[in-house]
Coordinates of C-alpha atoms in Angstrom, one line a residue:
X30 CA -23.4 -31.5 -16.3
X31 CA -21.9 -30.4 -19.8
X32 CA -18.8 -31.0 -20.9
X33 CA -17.1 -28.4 -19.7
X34 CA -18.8 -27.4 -16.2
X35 CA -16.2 -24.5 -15.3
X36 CA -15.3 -21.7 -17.2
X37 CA -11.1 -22.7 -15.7
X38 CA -10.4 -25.7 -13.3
X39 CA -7.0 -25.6 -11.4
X40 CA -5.6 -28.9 -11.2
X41 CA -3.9 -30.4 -8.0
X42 CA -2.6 -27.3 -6.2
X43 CA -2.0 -26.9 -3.0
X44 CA -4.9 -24.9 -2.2
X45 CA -4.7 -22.8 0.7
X46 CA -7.3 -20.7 2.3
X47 CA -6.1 -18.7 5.6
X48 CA -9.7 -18.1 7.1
X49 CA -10.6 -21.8 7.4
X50 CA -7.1 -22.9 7.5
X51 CA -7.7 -25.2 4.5
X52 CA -4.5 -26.7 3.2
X53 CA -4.4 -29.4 1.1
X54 CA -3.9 -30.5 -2.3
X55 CA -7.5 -30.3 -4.7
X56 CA -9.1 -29.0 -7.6
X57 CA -10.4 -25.1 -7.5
X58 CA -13.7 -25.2 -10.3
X59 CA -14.2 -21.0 -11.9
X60 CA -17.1 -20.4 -13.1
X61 CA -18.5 -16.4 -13.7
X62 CA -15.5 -14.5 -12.0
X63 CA -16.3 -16.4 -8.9
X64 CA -15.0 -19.6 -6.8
X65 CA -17.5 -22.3 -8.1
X66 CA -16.0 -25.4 -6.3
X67 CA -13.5 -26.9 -4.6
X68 CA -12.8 -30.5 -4.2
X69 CA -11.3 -33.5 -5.8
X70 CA -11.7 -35.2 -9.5
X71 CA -13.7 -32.1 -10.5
X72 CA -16.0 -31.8 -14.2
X73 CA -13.9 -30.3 -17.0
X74 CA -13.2 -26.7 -17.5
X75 CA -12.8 -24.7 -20.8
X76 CA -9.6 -23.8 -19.7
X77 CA -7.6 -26.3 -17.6
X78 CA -4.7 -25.4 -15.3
X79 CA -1.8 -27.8 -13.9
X80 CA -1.1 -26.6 -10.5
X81 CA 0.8 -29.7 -9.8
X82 CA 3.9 -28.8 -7.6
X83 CA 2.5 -25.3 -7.2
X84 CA 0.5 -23.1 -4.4
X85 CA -3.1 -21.6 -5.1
X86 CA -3.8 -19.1 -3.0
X87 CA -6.3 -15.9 -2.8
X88 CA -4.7 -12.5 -4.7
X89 CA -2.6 -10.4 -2.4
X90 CA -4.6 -7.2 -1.4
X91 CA -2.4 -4.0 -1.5
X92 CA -4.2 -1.5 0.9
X93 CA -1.2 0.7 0.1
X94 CA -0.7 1.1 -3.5
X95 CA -0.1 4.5 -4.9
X96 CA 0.6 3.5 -8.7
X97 CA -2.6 3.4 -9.8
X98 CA -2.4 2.9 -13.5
X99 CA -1.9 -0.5 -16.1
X100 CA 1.6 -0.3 -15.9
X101 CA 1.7 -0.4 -12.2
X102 CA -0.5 -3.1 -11.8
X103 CA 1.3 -4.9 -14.5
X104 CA 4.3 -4.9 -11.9
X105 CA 2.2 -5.7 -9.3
X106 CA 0.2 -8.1 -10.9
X107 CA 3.8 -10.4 -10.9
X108 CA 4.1 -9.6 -7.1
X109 CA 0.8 -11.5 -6.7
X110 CA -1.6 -8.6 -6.0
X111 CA -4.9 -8.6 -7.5
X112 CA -6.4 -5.6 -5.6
X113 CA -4.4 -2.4 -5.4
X114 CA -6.2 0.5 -3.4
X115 CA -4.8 4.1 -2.8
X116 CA -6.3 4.5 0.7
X117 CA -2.9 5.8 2.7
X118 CA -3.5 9.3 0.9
X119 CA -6.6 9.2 -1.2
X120 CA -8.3 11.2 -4.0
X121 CA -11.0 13.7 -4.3
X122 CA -13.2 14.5 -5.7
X123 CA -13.8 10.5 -5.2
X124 CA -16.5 10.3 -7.7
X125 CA -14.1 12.2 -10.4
X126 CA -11.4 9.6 -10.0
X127 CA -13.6 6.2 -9.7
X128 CA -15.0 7.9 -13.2
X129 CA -11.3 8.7 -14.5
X130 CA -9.9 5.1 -13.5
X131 CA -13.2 3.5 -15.4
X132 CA -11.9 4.8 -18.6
X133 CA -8.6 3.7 -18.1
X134 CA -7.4 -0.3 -18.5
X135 CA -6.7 -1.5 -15.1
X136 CA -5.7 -4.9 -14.4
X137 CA -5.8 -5.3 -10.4
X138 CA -8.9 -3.9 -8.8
X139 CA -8.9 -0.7 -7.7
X140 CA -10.6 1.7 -5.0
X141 CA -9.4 5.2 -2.6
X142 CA -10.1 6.9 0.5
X143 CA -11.3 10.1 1.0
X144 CA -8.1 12.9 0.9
X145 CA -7.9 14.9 4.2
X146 CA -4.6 16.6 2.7
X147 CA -6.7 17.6 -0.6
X148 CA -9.4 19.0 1.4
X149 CA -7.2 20.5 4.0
X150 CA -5.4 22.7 0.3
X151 CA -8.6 23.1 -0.7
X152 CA -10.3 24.6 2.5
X153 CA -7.0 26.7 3.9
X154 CA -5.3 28.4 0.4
X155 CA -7.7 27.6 -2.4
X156 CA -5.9 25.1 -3.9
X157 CA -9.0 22.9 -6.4
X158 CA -8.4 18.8 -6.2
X159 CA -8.0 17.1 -8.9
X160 CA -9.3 13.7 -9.3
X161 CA -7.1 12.5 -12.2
X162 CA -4.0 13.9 -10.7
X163 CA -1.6 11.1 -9.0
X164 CA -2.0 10.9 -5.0
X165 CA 1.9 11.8 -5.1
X166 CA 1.9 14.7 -7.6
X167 CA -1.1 15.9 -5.3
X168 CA 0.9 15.9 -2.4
X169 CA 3.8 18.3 -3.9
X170 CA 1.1 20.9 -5.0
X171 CA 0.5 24.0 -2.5
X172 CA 4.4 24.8 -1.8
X173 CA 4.4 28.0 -2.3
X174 CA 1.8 28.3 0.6
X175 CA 2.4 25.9 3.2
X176 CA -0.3 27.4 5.3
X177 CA -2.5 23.6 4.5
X178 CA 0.6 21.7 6.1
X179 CA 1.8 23.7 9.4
X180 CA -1.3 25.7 10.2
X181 CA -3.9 24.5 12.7
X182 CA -7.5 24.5 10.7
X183 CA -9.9 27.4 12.2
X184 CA -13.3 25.7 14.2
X185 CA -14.9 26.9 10.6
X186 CA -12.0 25.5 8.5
X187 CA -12.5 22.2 10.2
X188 CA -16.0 22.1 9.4
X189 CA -15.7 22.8 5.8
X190 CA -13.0 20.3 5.8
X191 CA -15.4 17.4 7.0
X192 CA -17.9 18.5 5.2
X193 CA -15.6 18.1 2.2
X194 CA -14.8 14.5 3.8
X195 CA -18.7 13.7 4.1
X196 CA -19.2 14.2 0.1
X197 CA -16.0 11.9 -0.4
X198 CA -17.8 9.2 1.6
X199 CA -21.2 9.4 0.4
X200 CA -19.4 9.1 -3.2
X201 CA -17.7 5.6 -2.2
X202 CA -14.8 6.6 -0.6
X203 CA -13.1 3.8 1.2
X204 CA -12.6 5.3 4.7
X205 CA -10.3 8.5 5.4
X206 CA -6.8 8.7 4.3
X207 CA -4.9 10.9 6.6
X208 CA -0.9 11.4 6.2
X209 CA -0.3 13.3 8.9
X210 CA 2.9 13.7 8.6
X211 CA 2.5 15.6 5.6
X212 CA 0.3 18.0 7.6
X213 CA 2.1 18.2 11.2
X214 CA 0.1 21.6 12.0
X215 CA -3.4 19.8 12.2
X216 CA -4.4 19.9 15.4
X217 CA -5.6 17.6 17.8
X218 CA -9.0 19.1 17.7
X219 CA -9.5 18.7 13.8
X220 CA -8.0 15.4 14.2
X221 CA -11.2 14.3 16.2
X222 CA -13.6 15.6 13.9
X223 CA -12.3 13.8 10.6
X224 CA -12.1 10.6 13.1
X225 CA -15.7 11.2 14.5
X226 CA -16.6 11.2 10.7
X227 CA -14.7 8.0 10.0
X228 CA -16.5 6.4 13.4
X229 CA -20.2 7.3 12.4
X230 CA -19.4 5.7 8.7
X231 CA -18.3 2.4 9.9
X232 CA -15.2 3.3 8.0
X233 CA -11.4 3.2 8.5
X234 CA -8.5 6.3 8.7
X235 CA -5.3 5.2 7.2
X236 CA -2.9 7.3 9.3
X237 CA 0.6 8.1 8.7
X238 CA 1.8 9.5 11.9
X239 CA 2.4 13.4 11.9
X240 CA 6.2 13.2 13.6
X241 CA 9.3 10.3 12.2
X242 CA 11.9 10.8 14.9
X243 CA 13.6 8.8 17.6
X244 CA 13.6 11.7 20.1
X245 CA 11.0 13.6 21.8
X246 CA 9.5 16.0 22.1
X247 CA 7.3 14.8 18.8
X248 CA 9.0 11.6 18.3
X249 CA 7.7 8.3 16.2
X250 CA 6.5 6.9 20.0
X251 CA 4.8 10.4 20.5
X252 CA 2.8 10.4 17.2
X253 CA 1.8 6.7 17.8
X254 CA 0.3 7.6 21.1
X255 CA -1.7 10.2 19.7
X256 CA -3.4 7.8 17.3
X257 CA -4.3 5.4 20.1
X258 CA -5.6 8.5 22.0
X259 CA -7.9 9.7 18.9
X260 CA -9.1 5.5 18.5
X261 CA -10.1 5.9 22.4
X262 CA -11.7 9.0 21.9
X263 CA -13.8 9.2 19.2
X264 CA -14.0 5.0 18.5
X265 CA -12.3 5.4 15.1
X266 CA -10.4 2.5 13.5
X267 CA -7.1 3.5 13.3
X268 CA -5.0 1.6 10.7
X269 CA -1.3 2.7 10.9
X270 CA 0.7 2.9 7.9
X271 CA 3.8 1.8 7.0
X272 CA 4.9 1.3 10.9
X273 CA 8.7 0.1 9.3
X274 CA 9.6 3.7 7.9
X275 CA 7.7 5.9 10.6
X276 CA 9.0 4.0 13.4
X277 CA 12.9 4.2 12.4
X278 CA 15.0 3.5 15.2
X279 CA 11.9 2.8 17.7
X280 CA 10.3 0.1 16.0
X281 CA 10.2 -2.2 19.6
X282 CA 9.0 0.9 21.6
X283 CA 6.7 1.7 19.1
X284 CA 5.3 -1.8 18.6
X285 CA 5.2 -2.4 22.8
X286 CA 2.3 0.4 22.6
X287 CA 0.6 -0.6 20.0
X288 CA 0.5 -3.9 21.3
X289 CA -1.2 -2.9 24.9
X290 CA -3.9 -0.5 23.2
X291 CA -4.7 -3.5 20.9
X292 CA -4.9 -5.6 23.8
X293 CA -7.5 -3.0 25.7
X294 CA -9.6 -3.8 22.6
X295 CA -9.2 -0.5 20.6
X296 CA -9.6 -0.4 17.0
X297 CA -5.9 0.1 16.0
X298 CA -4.8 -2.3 13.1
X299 CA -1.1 -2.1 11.4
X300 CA 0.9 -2.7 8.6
X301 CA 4.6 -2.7 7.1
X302 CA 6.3 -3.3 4.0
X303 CA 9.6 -5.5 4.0
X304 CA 12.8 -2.9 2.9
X305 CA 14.4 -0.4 5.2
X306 CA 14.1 2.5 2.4
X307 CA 11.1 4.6 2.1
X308 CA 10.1 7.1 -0.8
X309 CA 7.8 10.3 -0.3
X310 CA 8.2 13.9 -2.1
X311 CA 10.9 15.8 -1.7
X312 CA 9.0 18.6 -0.5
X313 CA 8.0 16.4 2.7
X314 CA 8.4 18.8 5.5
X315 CA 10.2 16.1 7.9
X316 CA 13.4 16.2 5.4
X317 CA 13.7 19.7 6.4
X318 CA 13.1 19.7 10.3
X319 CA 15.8 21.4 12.4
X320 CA 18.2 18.4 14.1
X321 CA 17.1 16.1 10.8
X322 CA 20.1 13.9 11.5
X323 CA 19.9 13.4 15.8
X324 CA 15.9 13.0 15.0
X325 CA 16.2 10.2 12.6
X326 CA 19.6 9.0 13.5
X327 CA 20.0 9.3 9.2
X328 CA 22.6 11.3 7.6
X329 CA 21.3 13.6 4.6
X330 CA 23.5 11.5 2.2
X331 CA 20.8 8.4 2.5
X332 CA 18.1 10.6 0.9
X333 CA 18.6 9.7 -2.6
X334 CA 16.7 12.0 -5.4
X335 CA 14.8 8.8 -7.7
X336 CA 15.4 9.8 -11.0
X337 CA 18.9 11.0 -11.1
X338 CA 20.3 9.2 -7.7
X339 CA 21.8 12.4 -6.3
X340 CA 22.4 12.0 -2.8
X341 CA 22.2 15.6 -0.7
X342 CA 24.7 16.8 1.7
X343 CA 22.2 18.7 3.7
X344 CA 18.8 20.5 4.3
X345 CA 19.5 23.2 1.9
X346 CA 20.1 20.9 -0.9
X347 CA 16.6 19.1 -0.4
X348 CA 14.9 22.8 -0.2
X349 CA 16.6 23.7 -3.3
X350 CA 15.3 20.4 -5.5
X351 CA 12.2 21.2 -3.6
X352 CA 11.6 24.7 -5.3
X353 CA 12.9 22.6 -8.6
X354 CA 10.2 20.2 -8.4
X355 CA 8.5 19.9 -5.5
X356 CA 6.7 16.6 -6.6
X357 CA 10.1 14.8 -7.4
X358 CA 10.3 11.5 -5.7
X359 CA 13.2 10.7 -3.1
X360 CA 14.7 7.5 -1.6
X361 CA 15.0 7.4 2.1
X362 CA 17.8 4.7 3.3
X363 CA 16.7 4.3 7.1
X364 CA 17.7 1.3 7.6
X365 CA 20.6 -0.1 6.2
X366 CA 19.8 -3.9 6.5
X367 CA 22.3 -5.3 4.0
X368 CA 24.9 -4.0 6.5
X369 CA 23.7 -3.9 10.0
X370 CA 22.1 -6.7 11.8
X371 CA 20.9 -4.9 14.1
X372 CA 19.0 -2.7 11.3
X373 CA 17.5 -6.1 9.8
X374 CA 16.1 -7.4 13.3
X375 CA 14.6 -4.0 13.7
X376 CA 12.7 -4.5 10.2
X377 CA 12.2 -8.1 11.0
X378 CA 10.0 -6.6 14.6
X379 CA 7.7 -3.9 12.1
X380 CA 7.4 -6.9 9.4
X381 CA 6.4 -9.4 11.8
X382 CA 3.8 -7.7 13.8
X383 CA 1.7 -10.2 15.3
X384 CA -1.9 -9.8 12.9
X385 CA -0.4 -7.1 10.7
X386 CA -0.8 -6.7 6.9
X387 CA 2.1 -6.4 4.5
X388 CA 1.1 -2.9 2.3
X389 CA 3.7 -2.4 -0.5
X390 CA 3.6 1.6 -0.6
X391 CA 4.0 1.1 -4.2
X392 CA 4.8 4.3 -6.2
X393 CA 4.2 5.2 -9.9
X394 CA 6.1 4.5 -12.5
X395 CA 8.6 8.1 -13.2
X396 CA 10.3 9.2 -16.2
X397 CA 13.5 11.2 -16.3
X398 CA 11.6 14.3 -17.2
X399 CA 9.9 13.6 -13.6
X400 CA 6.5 12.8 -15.7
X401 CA 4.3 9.8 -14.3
X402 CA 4.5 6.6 -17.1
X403 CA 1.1 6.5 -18.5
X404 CA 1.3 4.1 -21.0
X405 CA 0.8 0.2 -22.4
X406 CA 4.0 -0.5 -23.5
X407 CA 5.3 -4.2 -22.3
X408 CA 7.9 -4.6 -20.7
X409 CA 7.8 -0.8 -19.1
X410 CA 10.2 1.4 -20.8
X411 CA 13.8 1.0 -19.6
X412 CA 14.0 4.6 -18.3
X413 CA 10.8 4.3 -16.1
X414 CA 12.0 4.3 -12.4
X415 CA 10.3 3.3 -9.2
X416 CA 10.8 1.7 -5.7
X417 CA 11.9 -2.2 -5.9
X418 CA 9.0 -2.2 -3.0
X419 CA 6.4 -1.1 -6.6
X420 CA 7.6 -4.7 -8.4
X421 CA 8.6 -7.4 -4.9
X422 CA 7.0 -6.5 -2.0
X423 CA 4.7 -9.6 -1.6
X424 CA 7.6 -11.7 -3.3
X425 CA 9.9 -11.0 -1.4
X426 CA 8.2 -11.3 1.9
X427 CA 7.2 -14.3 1.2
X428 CA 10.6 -15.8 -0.1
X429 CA 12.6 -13.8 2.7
X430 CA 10.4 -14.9 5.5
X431 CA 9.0 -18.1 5.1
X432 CA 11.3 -20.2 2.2
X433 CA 15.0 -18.6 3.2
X434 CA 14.7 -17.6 7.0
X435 CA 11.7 -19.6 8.2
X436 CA 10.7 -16.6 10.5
X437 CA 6.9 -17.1 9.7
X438 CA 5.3 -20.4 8.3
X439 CA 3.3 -20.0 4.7
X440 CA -0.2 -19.8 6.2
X441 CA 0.5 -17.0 8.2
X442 CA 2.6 -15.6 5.8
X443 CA -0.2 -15.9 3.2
X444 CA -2.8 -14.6 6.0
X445 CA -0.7 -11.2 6.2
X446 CA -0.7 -10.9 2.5
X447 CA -4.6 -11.9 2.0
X448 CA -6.8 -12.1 4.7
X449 CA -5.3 -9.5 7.0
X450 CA -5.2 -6.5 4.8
X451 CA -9.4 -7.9 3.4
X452 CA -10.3 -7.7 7.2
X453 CA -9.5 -4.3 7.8
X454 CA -11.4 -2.3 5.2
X455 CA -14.0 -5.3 4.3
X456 CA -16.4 -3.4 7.2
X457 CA -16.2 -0.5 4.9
X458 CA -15.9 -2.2 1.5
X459 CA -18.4 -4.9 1.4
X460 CA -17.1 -6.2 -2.1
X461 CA -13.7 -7.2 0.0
X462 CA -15.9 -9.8 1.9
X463 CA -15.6 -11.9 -1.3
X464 CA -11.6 -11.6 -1.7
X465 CA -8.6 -12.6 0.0
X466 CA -10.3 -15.9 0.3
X467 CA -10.6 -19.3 -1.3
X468 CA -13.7 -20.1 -0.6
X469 CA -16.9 -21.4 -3.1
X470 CA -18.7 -18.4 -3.7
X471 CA -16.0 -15.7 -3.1
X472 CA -14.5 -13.9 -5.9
X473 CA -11.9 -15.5 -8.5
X474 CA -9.1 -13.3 -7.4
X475 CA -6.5 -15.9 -7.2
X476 CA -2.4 -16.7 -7.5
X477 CA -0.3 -20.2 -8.5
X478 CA 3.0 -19.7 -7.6
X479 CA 6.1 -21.5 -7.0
X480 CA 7.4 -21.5 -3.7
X481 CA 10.6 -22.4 -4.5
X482 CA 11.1 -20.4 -7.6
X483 CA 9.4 -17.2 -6.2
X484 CA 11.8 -14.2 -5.7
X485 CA 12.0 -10.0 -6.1
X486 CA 14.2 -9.4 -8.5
X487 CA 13.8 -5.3 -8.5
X488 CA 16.8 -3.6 -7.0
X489 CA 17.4 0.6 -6.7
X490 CA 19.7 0.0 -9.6
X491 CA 17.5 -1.5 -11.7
X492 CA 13.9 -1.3 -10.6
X493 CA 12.1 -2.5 -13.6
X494 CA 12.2 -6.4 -13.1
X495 CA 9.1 -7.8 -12.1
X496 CA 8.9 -10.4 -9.5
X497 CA 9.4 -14.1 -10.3
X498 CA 7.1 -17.5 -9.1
X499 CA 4.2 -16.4 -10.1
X500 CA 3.1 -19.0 -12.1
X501 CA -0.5 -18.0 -12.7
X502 CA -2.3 -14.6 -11.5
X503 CA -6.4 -14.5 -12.2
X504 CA -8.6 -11.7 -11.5
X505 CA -12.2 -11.9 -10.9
X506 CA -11.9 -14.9 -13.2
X507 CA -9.6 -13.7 -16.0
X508 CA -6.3 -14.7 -16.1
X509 CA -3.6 -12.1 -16.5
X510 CA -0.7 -14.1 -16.1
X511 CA -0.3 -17.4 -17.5
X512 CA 2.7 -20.1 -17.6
X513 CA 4.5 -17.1 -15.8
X514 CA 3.8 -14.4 -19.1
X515 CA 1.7 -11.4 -18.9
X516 CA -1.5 -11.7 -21.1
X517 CA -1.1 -7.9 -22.5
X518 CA -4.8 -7.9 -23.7
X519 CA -6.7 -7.8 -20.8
X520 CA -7.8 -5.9 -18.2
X521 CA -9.9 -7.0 -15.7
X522 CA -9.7 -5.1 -12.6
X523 CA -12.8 -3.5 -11.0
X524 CA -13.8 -0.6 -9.1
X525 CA -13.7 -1.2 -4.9
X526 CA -16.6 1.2 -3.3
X527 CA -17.0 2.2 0.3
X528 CA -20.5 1.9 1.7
X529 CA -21.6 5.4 0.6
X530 CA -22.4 4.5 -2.8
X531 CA -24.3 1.2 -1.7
X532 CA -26.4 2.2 1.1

C-alpha cells in the first residue's frame, strides 16, 4: 500500500453503527467520498483525525428540512445533519428545483417530494409553481382564493392533480408530500388517488394531518385515523409528520392508535421533533378555526409573529397580518414544557415513539423585511431569524435525552437520528441505502462529536447560535466542519433522487 492509503483516517473513536449495533473504539479509513475500512492500526491517511475521547457516528438525516439553502445547512451542518430533504411539503416542478439547487452551494445533501398543495393551486385557481420559490413562501401564495385549501377537487380536478403528481415522480421526486392540514377541504376520495399513486411507485406520502385539535368532531385522533384508513386502503406508506405539534394535547391517544395499526402490519412510520413550539404561515387556516382556543386548549397570545415577536390577542389579529403578509412566519407555543411537567412528559411520549425518527422541521433563515436569507455570509447575519428547532434539533435530543435525562440510551438515540429517518424513504431513494450507516462501502456522510460537550445553544431570543459538540462533520468525504470550525469554502452536498429518474 502507499503511504497514505486513505484519502482521511479517523483515529480511535468510538465508532458506532446502529444497523449492526457495532460499538466500539477503531479506526474509520475514507477513501473517494465512501467508507473504505474499518478496523484497528489502519495505513495512513492524507488527512488524519484524532477521535480520541469522541463519538463517530453516521450524518443525521433530516427528512424534515424546509431551509434549503447554504446558510441553512450551515446551521444544520453544526446540529450534525448531513442530509437535509424538503419532503413534508415538496416542490414542483421537481426537475426545476433539483436544477435550481445544482447551481446553488449546498453543503448537506439535498432532495424533495412531489407538492400535492402546488398542484392542488395549480389545478383548482391557476396559480403556476414555482420551482425556485421556498416550500414556505409557496404555501402563503393563493390567499386571495382559498378555493385550493377548503374545496373538495372535482373527479376531473383530481385527475389532473395526479397527473401533475405522476410528472413530479417520474422527474425524481422523493415520494408525495401532502400537508393536509393546509388543505382541510380535500376529500377523502382525492386523498386515495394521490396515495394509490404513491403505492404503485414504491414511494412514501409525508402527511401532516388535515385537523390539530383535541376535540372532535375533526380532532388530532380523527385526522390520525384517517391516515391509517387511507394506508389500509390503498397500501400507501404513510409517514406522519411532526406527530408532537399535530397531536397537542392528545399525544398518548394519538400514539395508542398508531401503535395498533403498526402492529396489524400497515405501512405507517412517524416522526417528532424535540420543542413544544411549532412554526407554519400565518395564513394557516387552523389559526383561524371557529373555537381555536377549546380546540387546541392554546390561547391566541402563544402564537408569536417570528420577526417582530408580536403576540395576537385573537383570530382577527392573525387574519389582519395574514392580508399583510400572508407568508410571514409565526411561532406556535403548544406546549409550554419549561413550566408544566405535565406538558414535557407529553412531548417526552411524541419524542420517544418506539422506532420513530427525529425530523427537525427546520425553517429558512427570515429577514426583518420578511425576505428569505440567501446569502454566504458567516456567521449568518444578526438580524436573520428562525426556529431554535433550524440550529439544535439533533443536539439537543441527543443531550436532553440520552446525556442529562437518560430516557433513551446513545444507540437508540443515534438509530432515531440515522438509521430510522434512512429506512423510511431509502425504498424510494436508493442513494439513502448508502447513508445513515457506518459501514465499509456506504457513503462518507459522517459526525465526531463530544458527548459531553454537545448542546443547542439557539433560544427564540436569540436563534442564530449554532449547536455545539460537533467536533468534526464530513459529507460524502469532505469535511465541513473541522476542530469544531466551519470550513466556509466548501460545499459538498449532493442531489437525493426518487426512483423516477433511475429506473
Amino acid at each position: 500500500m502507499s503511504a497514505a492509503a486513505f484519502d482521511c483516517v479517523i483515529r480511535g473513536g468510538r465508532v458506532i453503527d446502529p444497523e449492526t449495533g457495532h460499538d466500539r473504539i477503531t479506526d474509520v479509513g475514507l477513501r473517494g467520498g465512501q467508507i473504505a475500512a474499518i478496523g484497528d492500526g489502519l495505513a495512513p491517511g492524507t488527512e488524519e483525525i484524532d477521535a480520541t475521547g469522541l463519538i463517530v457516528a453516521p450524518g443525521f438525516v433530516d427528512i424534515h428540512a424546509h431551509g434549503q439553502s447554504l446558510a441553512a445547512d450551515r446551521m444544520q451542518a453544526f446540529d450534525g445533519v448531513t442530509t437535509a430533504l424538503e419532503l413534508e411539503v415538496g416542490a414542483l416542478p421537481v426537475a426545476g428545483w433539483y436544477a435550481a439547487q445544482a447551481e446553488r452551494r449546498r453543503l448537506c445533501n439535498y432532495g424533495t417530494s412531489a407538492a400535492w398543495l402546488f398542484a392542488r393551486q395549480e389545478v383548482m385557481i391557476g396559480l403556476p409553481p414555482d420551482a425556485t420559490v421556498s416550500s414556505m413562501i409557496g404555501m402563503g401564495q393563493g390567499a386571495n382564493d382559498r378555493r385550493w385549501s377548503v374545496d373538495a377537487a372535482s373527479d376531473a380536478q383530481a385527475e389532473r392533480i395526479v397527473a401533475r403528481l405522476r410528472e413530479a415522480m417520474d422527474e425524481g421526486a422523493i415520494g408525495i408530500g401532502i400537508p393536509n392540514g393546509y388543505a382541510p377541504g380535500a376529500g377523502i376520495k382525492e386523498l386515495t388517488l394521490v396515495c394509490d399513486l404513491a403505492a404503485e411507485t414504491g414511494s412514501v406520502t409525508f402527511t401532516h394531518i388535515a385537523n390539530a385539535s383535541n376535540i372532535d368532531p375533526a380532532s388530532s385522533v380523527d385526522s390520525y385515523v384517517q391516515i391509517i384508513g387511507l394506508a389500509g386502503a390503498t397500501g400507501a406508506h404513510m409517514h406522519v409528520c411532526h406527530l408532537n405539534s399535530t397531536s397537542l394535547l392528545d399525544i398518548e391517544r394519538a400514539v395508542q392508535v398508531l401503535l395498533r395499526a403498526q402492529a396489524q402490519g400497515l405501512p405507517i412510520t412517524v416522526e417528532a421533533y424535540p420543542y413544544g413550539t411549532g412554526s407554519t404561515v400565518v395564513s394557516a387556516g387552523f389559526l383561524q378555526q371557529p373555537d381555536f382556543i377549546g380546540r387546541t386548549g392554546s390561547p391566541y397570545d402563544r402564537v408569536e409573529l417570528l420577526r417582530t415577536g408580536e403576540r395576537f390577542a385573537d383570530a382577527e389579529a392573525i387574519r389582519a397580518a395574514a392580508e399583510r403578509d400572508s407568508g410571514d412566519i409565526i411561532l406556535w407555543h403548544f406546549l409550554d414544557t419549561e413550566n408544566d411537567a405535565g406538558h414535557q412528559r407529553l412531548l417526552d411520549v411524541s419524542v420517544l415513539y418506539p422506532g420513530g425518527a427525529i425530523a427537525s422541521d427546520a425553517l429558512p433563515w427570515v429577514m426583518p423585511d420578511g425576505s428569505l436569507y440567501e446569502g454566504d455570509a458567516w456567521p449568518l447575519p444578526e438580524k436573520a431569524v428562525s426556529h431554535p428547532r433550524s440550529s439544535g434539533t439533533f443536539t439537543r435530543f441527543i443531550g436532553d435525552y440520552v446525556r442529562e435525562r437518560g430516557k433513551i440510551d446513545l444507540m437508540e438515540a443515534l438509530a432515531k437520528c440515522t438509521l430510522i429517518p434512512t429506512r423510511v424513504i431509502e425504498g424510494a431513494a436508493p442513494a439513502m441505502q448508502r447513508k445513515g450507516r457506518i459501514q465499509t462501502g456506504c457513503d462518507a456522510d459522517l459526525v465526531v462529536f463530544d458527548l459531553a460537550g454537545l448542546r443547542d445553544r439557539a433560544t427564540f431570543r436569540a436563534m442564530n447560535r449554532p449547536a455545539e459538540g460537533m467536533r468534526h462533520v464530513i459529507v460524502n468525504g469532505t469535511a465541513v466542519i473541522r476542530d469544531g470550525a466551519l470550513i466556509e469554502s466548501v460545499a459538498p452536498g449532493r442531489a437525493i433522487l426518487g426512483r423516477g429518474l433511475q429506473q
